Amino acid sequence: MAPHVRALISTLAVLLTLTNCAKKAAPRACFDVTTRTTSQTTREVFTRRGCQGGGVTWAGILRVLVNREGSPQPAMESGWTGDVKAMNGGLLSIDEEGDGARFCTTLPALLDRVRGEVDRLNADPKALEKAMGETTALELECEGADDEALAQLNQPNPVPTPGDEELAYRALQQQRFEAALRGQPAWCWPTPSREGSSGMLRFEPDGGLTHREFDGGASNGRWRLATDGRVEAMLPRSLHHFDVEASGALSTHFIPAMGADGTVKVIVEELVPGDRCLRK
């Protein structure tokens, strides 16, 4: 056999091997829990406990349900938003917006179980109260969350030791955020904002946070770098999460809808540096 023929056959064999080894990404499926799907009995529980009742509250409940299924570990995956975890050989994410939370996973059985549990809790106030008791008021944004947040910020955070990749990502996000604060500690929400928020946030180096509204109203809170690499901003009646873009801009990420093929389009809404929004 001629040398060039043997070389061609060898090349084709390598290409076939690579083709067979290539793994297609597991499909992702999602469902939403919103204020529109919240039952009357669940609303009564949320109201009695002084909960936000929308995306933040449901996201906290979803995390409880996931923790009942296994031990999720932090993960990073392109095209995913929110709190992304790896568990049982697949990926999952919990992402909250103002009035709802979205649960996504590559594990169909997990999706069915979590969705079934959400339906059960939504119909059974006692089961709902039990699930809410497995997390904190801060996580659910209910009454007592402010005192709880301040206590947590003043205590060591007993989280599992993260892996090298997660540590590197969190370090990068912290560097970006610190650089953004050095350049500009004040940031305005765009007008209008998809999040429905308005006014200006001022981040202090010591973790202090001030929110000023257009009408002159003001409130104080705290900020910290969350374990998922996002900036967590806690105010008396709201909890916000911000990403830090490579440009140094603070932003929020939204997934307005998912395609039939499982693809998602992430909308990035950047905050505006400075306090110009208050100087009209």
Tab-separated table of C-alpha atoms in Angstrom:
chain	number	residue	atom	x	y	z
A	1	MET	CA	0.000	0.000	0.000
A	2	ALA	CA	1.357	3.386	-0.976
A	3	PRO	CA	2.494	5.653	1.899
A	4	HIS	CA	0.093	8.432	0.996
A	5	VAL	CA	-2.833	5.974	1.022
A	6	ARG	CA	-1.840	4.675	4.464
A	7	ALA	CA	-1.614	8.271	5.719
A	8	LEU	CA	-5.081	9.051	4.356
A	9	ILE	CA	-6.575	5.955	6.012
A	10	SER	CA	-4.893	6.871	9.304
A	11	THR	CA	-6.300	10.415	9.139
A	12	LEU	CA	-9.808	9.137	8.437
A	13	ALA	CA	-9.573	6.729	11.372
A	14	VAL	CA	-8.618	9.557	13.726
A	15	LEU	CA	-11.496	11.727	12.481
A	16	LEU	CA	-13.981	8.885	12.945
A	17	THR	CA	-12.696	8.276	16.469
A	18	LEU	CA	-13.044	11.964	17.374
A	19	THR	CA	-16.546	12.059	15.910
A	20	ASN	CA	-17.639	9.028	17.901
A	21	CYS	CA	-16.109	10.418	21.088
A	22	ALA	CA	-17.822	13.796	20.798
A	23	LYS	CA	-20.628	14.032	23.310
A	24	LYS	CA	-23.751	15.941	22.623
A	25	ALA	CA	-24.722	18.271	25.454
A	26	ALA	CA	-27.574	16.912	27.527
A	27	PRO	CA	-30.848	18.726	26.792
A	28	ARG	CA	-32.097	21.166	29.391
A	29	ALA	CA	-35.678	21.557	30.556
A	30	CYS	CA	-37.143	24.242	32.808
A	31	PHE	CA	-40.286	25.287	34.628
A	32	ASP	CA	-41.300	28.538	36.309
A	33	VAL	CA	-42.981	29.246	39.651
A	34	THR	CA	-44.515	32.714	39.721
A	35	THR	CA	-46.878	34.840	41.744
A	36	ARG	CA	-49.573	33.947	39.188
A	37	THR	CA	-49.237	30.222	39.941
A	38	THR	CA	-49.021	30.734	43.716
A	39	SER	CA	-52.122	29.341	45.413
A	40	GLN	CA	-54.268	31.309	47.840
A	41	THR	CA	-53.196	29.134	50.791
A	42	THR	CA	-49.534	29.708	49.909
A	43	ARG	CA	-50.105	33.466	49.645
A	44	GLU	CA	-51.593	33.410	53.117
A	45	VAL	CA	-48.493	31.662	54.496
A	46	PHE	CA	-46.199	34.157	52.752
A	47	THR	CA	-48.240	37.105	54.035
A	48	ARG	CA	-48.333	35.807	57.597
A	49	ARG	CA	-44.555	35.357	57.625
A	50	GLY	CA	-43.911	38.709	55.899
A	51	CYS	CA	-42.231	37.160	52.851
A	52	GLN	CA	-41.463	38.823	49.535
A	53	GLY	CA	-43.584	36.060	47.991
A	54	GLY	CA	-42.157	36.214	44.466
A	55	GLY	CA	-38.972	34.987	42.835
A	56	VAL	CA	-36.677	35.288	45.853
A	57	THR	CA	-39.037	33.352	48.137
A	58	TRP	CA	-39.708	30.596	45.626
A	59	ALA	CA	-36.007	30.312	44.765
A	60	GLY	CA	-35.259	29.653	48.439
A	61	ILE	CA	-37.934	26.944	48.523
A	62	LEU	CA	-36.556	25.383	45.319
A	63	ARG	CA	-33.108	25.197	46.922
A	64	VAL	CA	-34.641	23.308	49.851
A	65	LEU	CA	-36.219	20.804	47.446
A	66	VAL	CA	-32.927	20.349	45.595
A	67	ASN	CA	-31.027	19.777	48.843
A	68	ARG	CA	-33.513	17.028	49.696
A	69	GLU	CA	-32.473	15.269	46.483
A	70	GLY	CA	-28.718	15.278	46.977
A	71	SER	CA	-25.630	17.399	47.550
A	72	PRO	CA	-25.384	20.043	44.798
A	73	GLN	CA	-21.927	21.456	44.110
A	74	PRO	CA	-21.119	24.838	42.516
A	75	ALA	CA	-20.580	24.670	38.761
A	76	MET	CA	-19.908	27.042	35.881
A	77	GLU	CA	-21.500	26.438	32.509
A	78	SER	CA	-21.804	28.814	29.567
A	79	GLY	CA	-25.358	29.711	28.599
A	80	TRP	CA	-26.706	29.162	32.125
A	81	THR	CA	-27.743	31.908	34.534
A	82	GLY	CA	-28.557	32.079	38.196
A	83	ASP	CA	-27.220	29.675	40.808
A	84	VAL	CA	-25.756	26.813	38.728
A	85	LYS	CA	-24.954	23.490	40.431
A	86	ALA	CA	-23.785	20.006	39.480
A	87	MET	CA	-25.544	17.026	41.058
A	88	ASN	CA	-26.143	13.357	40.307
A	89	GLY	CA	-24.267	13.526	37.011
A	90	GLY	CA	-26.171	16.527	35.635
A	91	LEU	CA	-26.580	20.270	35.942
A	92	LEU	CA	-29.294	22.391	37.522
A	93	SER	CA	-29.898	26.086	38.063
A	94	ILE	CA	-32.232	28.264	40.087
A	95	ASP	CA	-32.718	31.813	38.833
A	96	GLU	CA	-35.059	34.355	40.381
A	97	GLU	CA	-36.636	37.476	38.976
A	98	GLY	CA	-39.086	39.892	40.586
A	99	ASP	CA	-42.245	37.791	40.479
A	100	GLY	CA	-40.987	34.288	39.783
A	101	ALA	CA	-38.236	31.704	39.921
A	102	ARG	CA	-37.034	29.375	37.152
A	103	PHE	CA	-35.712	25.855	37.750
A	104	CYS	CA	-33.684	24.237	34.957
A	105	THR	CA	-31.895	20.893	34.824
A	106	THR	CA	-30.466	18.294	32.463
A	107	LEU	CA	-31.972	15.540	34.657
A	108	PRO	CA	-35.585	14.810	33.573
A	109	ALA	CA	-36.407	12.747	36.654
A	110	LEU	CA	-35.184	15.528	38.945
A	111	LEU	CA	-37.279	18.067	37.044
A	112	ASP	CA	-40.403	15.943	37.506
A	113	ARG	CA	-39.792	15.387	41.223
A	114	VAL	CA	-39.069	19.043	42.006
A	115	ARG	CA	-42.069	20.218	39.982
A	116	GLY	CA	-44.255	17.653	41.736
A	117	GLU	CA	-43.002	18.834	45.140
A	118	VAL	CA	-43.728	22.463	44.228
A	119	ASP	CA	-47.297	21.476	43.347
A	120	ARG	CA	-47.615	19.569	46.630
A	121	LEU	CA	-46.316	22.463	48.748
A	122	ASN	CA	-48.541	24.890	46.864
A	123	ALA	CA	-51.551	22.817	47.917
A	124	ASP	CA	-50.472	21.892	51.458
A	125	PRO	CA	-49.711	24.806	53.850
A	126	LYS	CA	-48.273	22.497	56.531
A	127	ALA	CA	-45.830	20.913	54.081
A	128	LEU	CA	-44.930	24.385	52.817
A	129	GLU	CA	-44.221	25.628	56.347
A	130	LYS	CA	-42.023	22.566	56.968
A	131	ALA	CA	-39.991	23.255	53.812
A	132	MET	CA	-39.623	26.929	54.703
A	133	GLY	CA	-38.358	25.856	58.128
A	134	GLU	CA	-35.428	24.104	56.434
A	135	THR	CA	-33.928	27.424	55.300
A	136	THR	CA	-33.637	30.969	56.658
A	137	ALA	CA	-35.716	34.129	56.630
A	138	LEU	CA	-32.906	35.813	54.699
A	139	GLU	CA	-32.961	33.159	51.994
A	140	LEU	CA	-36.736	33.548	51.632
A	141	GLU	CA	-36.705	37.332	52.157
A	142	CYS	CA	-39.200	37.186	55.002
A	143	GLU	CA	-39.565	39.189	58.207
A	144	GLY	CA	-36.458	39.011	60.359
A	145	ALA	CA	-34.208	38.755	57.289
A	146	ASP	CA	-32.434	42.046	58.023
A	147	ASP	CA	-31.353	41.041	61.534
A	148	GLU	CA	-30.401	37.619	60.245
A	149	ALA	CA	-28.343	39.101	57.422
A	150	LEU	CA	-26.415	41.369	59.762
A	151	ALA	CA	-25.732	38.438	62.114
A	152	GLN	CA	-24.462	36.302	59.219
A	153	LEU	CA	-22.245	39.065	57.910
A	154	ASN	CA	-20.602	39.321	61.327
A	155	GLN	CA	-20.022	35.564	61.623
A	156	PRO	CA	-17.675	33.214	59.732
A	157	ASN	CA	-19.512	31.611	56.838
A	158	PRO	CA	-19.371	27.811	57.359
A	159	VAL	CA	-19.570	26.785	53.708
A	160	PRO	CA	-17.906	23.690	52.209
A	161	THR	CA	-14.405	24.182	50.865
A	162	PRO	CA	-14.804	25.224	47.210
A	163	GLY	CA	-12.768	23.741	44.367
A	164	ASP	CA	-9.905	25.495	42.607
A	165	GLU	CA	-12.060	26.497	39.616
A	166	GLU	CA	-14.735	28.066	41.809
A	167	LEU	CA	-12.135	29.858	43.917
A	168	ALA	CA	-10.536	31.292	40.777
A	169	TYR	CA	-13.925	32.483	39.476
A	170	ARG	CA	-14.872	34.107	42.779
A	171	ALA	CA	-11.464	35.778	42.998
A	172	LEU	CA	-11.916	37.146	39.480
A	173	GLN	CA	-15.386	38.491	40.301
A	174	GLN	CA	-14.121	40.077	43.504
A	175	GLN	CA	-11.277	41.774	41.620
A	176	ARG	CA	-13.747	43.093	39.050
A	177	PHE	CA	-16.119	44.383	41.712
A	178	GLU	CA	-13.390	46.028	43.763
A	179	ALA	CA	-12.079	47.690	40.605
A	180	ALA	CA	-15.601	48.874	39.742
A	181	LEU	CA	-16.024	50.382	43.233
A	182	ARG	CA	-12.690	52.148	43.051
A	183	GLY	CA	-13.780	53.715	39.798
A	184	GLN	CA	-17.351	54.470	40.873
A	185	PRO	CA	-19.145	53.517	44.137
A	186	ALA	CA	-22.551	54.834	42.947
A	187	TRP	CA	-24.711	53.004	40.372
A	188	CYS	CA	-28.161	53.792	39.001
A	189	TRP	CA	-30.744	51.358	37.736
A	190	PRO	CA	-31.617	52.075	34.098
A	191	THR	CA	-34.973	53.720	33.428
A	192	PRO	CA	-37.086	51.730	32.936
A	193	SER	CA	-35.576	48.656	34.580
A	194	ARG	CA	-36.646	45.093	33.835
A	195	GLU	CA	-36.232	44.407	37.545
A	196	GLY	CA	-38.735	47.130	38.364
A	197	SER	CA	-36.251	48.924	40.639
A	198	SER	CA	-35.251	52.564	40.436
A	199	GLY	CA	-32.924	55.098	41.977
A	200	MET	CA	-29.282	54.804	42.960
A	201	LEU	CA	-27.217	52.333	44.978
A	202	ARG	CA	-24.023	53.409	46.717
A	203	PHE	CA	-21.635	50.617	47.751
A	204	GLU	CA	-19.239	51.392	50.611
A	205	PRO	CA	-15.889	49.584	51.022
A	206	ASP	CA	-16.915	48.333	54.489
A	207	GLY	CA	-19.971	46.515	53.121
A	208	GLY	CA	-22.442	49.315	53.734
A	209	LEU	CA	-25.103	50.038	51.127
A	210	THR	CA	-27.335	53.082	50.594
A	211	HIS	CA	-30.358	53.183	48.289
A	212	ARG	CA	-31.675	56.620	47.255
A	213	GLU	CA	-34.946	57.079	45.389
A	214	PHE	CA	-35.971	59.857	42.994
A	215	ASP	CA	-38.296	61.357	45.609
A	216	GLY	CA	-35.466	61.741	48.130
A	217	GLY	CA	-36.287	58.650	50.171
A	218	ALA	CA	-33.344	56.595	51.401
A	219	SER	CA	-32.686	53.241	53.063
A	220	ASN	CA	-29.565	51.476	54.287
A	221	GLY	CA	-28.462	47.887	53.874
A	222	ARG	CA	-25.435	45.681	53.338
A	223	TRP	CA	-23.660	44.052	50.390
A	224	ARG	CA	-21.347	41.069	50.081
A	225	LEU	CA	-19.860	38.767	47.467
A	226	ALA	CA	-22.087	35.674	47.410
A	227	THR	CA	-20.726	32.148	47.081
A	228	ASP	CA	-21.824	31.970	43.422
A	229	GLY	CA	-19.615	34.965	42.530
A	230	ARG	CA	-22.439	37.481	42.283
A	231	VAL	CA	-22.795	40.599	44.418
A	232	GLU	CA	-25.631	40.225	46.933
A	233	ALA	CA	-27.226	43.536	47.941
A	234	MET	CA	-29.575	43.396	50.935
A	235	LEU	CA	-32.010	46.244	51.620
A	236	PRO	CA	-34.830	46.407	54.198
A	237	ARG	CA	-37.489	45.042	51.828
A	238	SER	CA	-35.562	43.691	48.877
A	239	LEU	CA	-32.682	41.431	47.931
A	240	HIS	CA	-30.760	41.904	44.676
A	241	HIS	CA	-28.025	39.969	42.901
A	242	PHE	CA	-25.616	41.623	40.486
A	243	ASP	CA	-23.066	40.144	38.127
A	244	VAL	CA	-19.874	42.018	37.287
A	245	GLU	CA	-19.170	42.178	33.568
A	246	ALA	CA	-15.667	42.022	32.097
A	247	SER	CA	-16.074	45.760	31.418
A	248	GLY	CA	-16.477	46.356	35.161
A	249	ALA	CA	-20.169	47.265	34.889
A	250	LEU	CA	-22.665	45.883	37.389
A	251	SER	CA	-25.514	44.027	35.721
A	252	THR	CA	-28.533	41.790	36.174
A	253	HIS	CA	-29.201	38.783	33.923
A	254	PHE	CA	-32.649	37.735	32.706
A	255	ILE	CA	-34.002	34.785	30.710
A	256	PRO	CA	-37.323	36.022	29.302
A	257	ALA	CA	-38.177	32.752	27.540
A	258	MET	CA	-36.709	29.424	26.485
A	259	GLY	CA	-36.886	28.077	22.950
A	260	ALA	CA	-38.592	24.796	22.109
A	261	ASP	CA	-35.161	23.247	21.527
A	262	GLY	CA	-33.996	24.161	25.029
A	263	THR	CA	-31.896	27.121	23.950
A	264	VAL	CA	-32.047	30.291	25.998
A	265	LYS	CA	-31.353	33.927	25.287
A	266	VAL	CA	-29.793	35.745	28.200
A	267	ILE	CA	-30.614	39.455	28.439
A	268	VAL	CA	-28.001	41.507	30.282
A	269	GLU	CA	-29.167	44.785	31.821
A	270	GLU	CA	-26.258	46.943	32.984
A	271	LEU	CA	-26.509	49.512	35.750
A	272	VAL	CA	-25.425	53.065	34.931
A	273	PRO	CA	-22.314	54.286	36.782
A	274	GLY	CA	-22.668	57.499	38.803
A	275	ASP	CA	-25.571	59.309	40.457
A	276	ARG	CA	-26.789	61.195	37.405
A	277	CYS	CA	-30.224	59.584	37.715
A	278	LEU	CA	-30.800	61.619	40.909
A	279	ARG	CA	-29.710	64.910	39.339
A	280	LYS	CA	-32.577	65.608	36.962
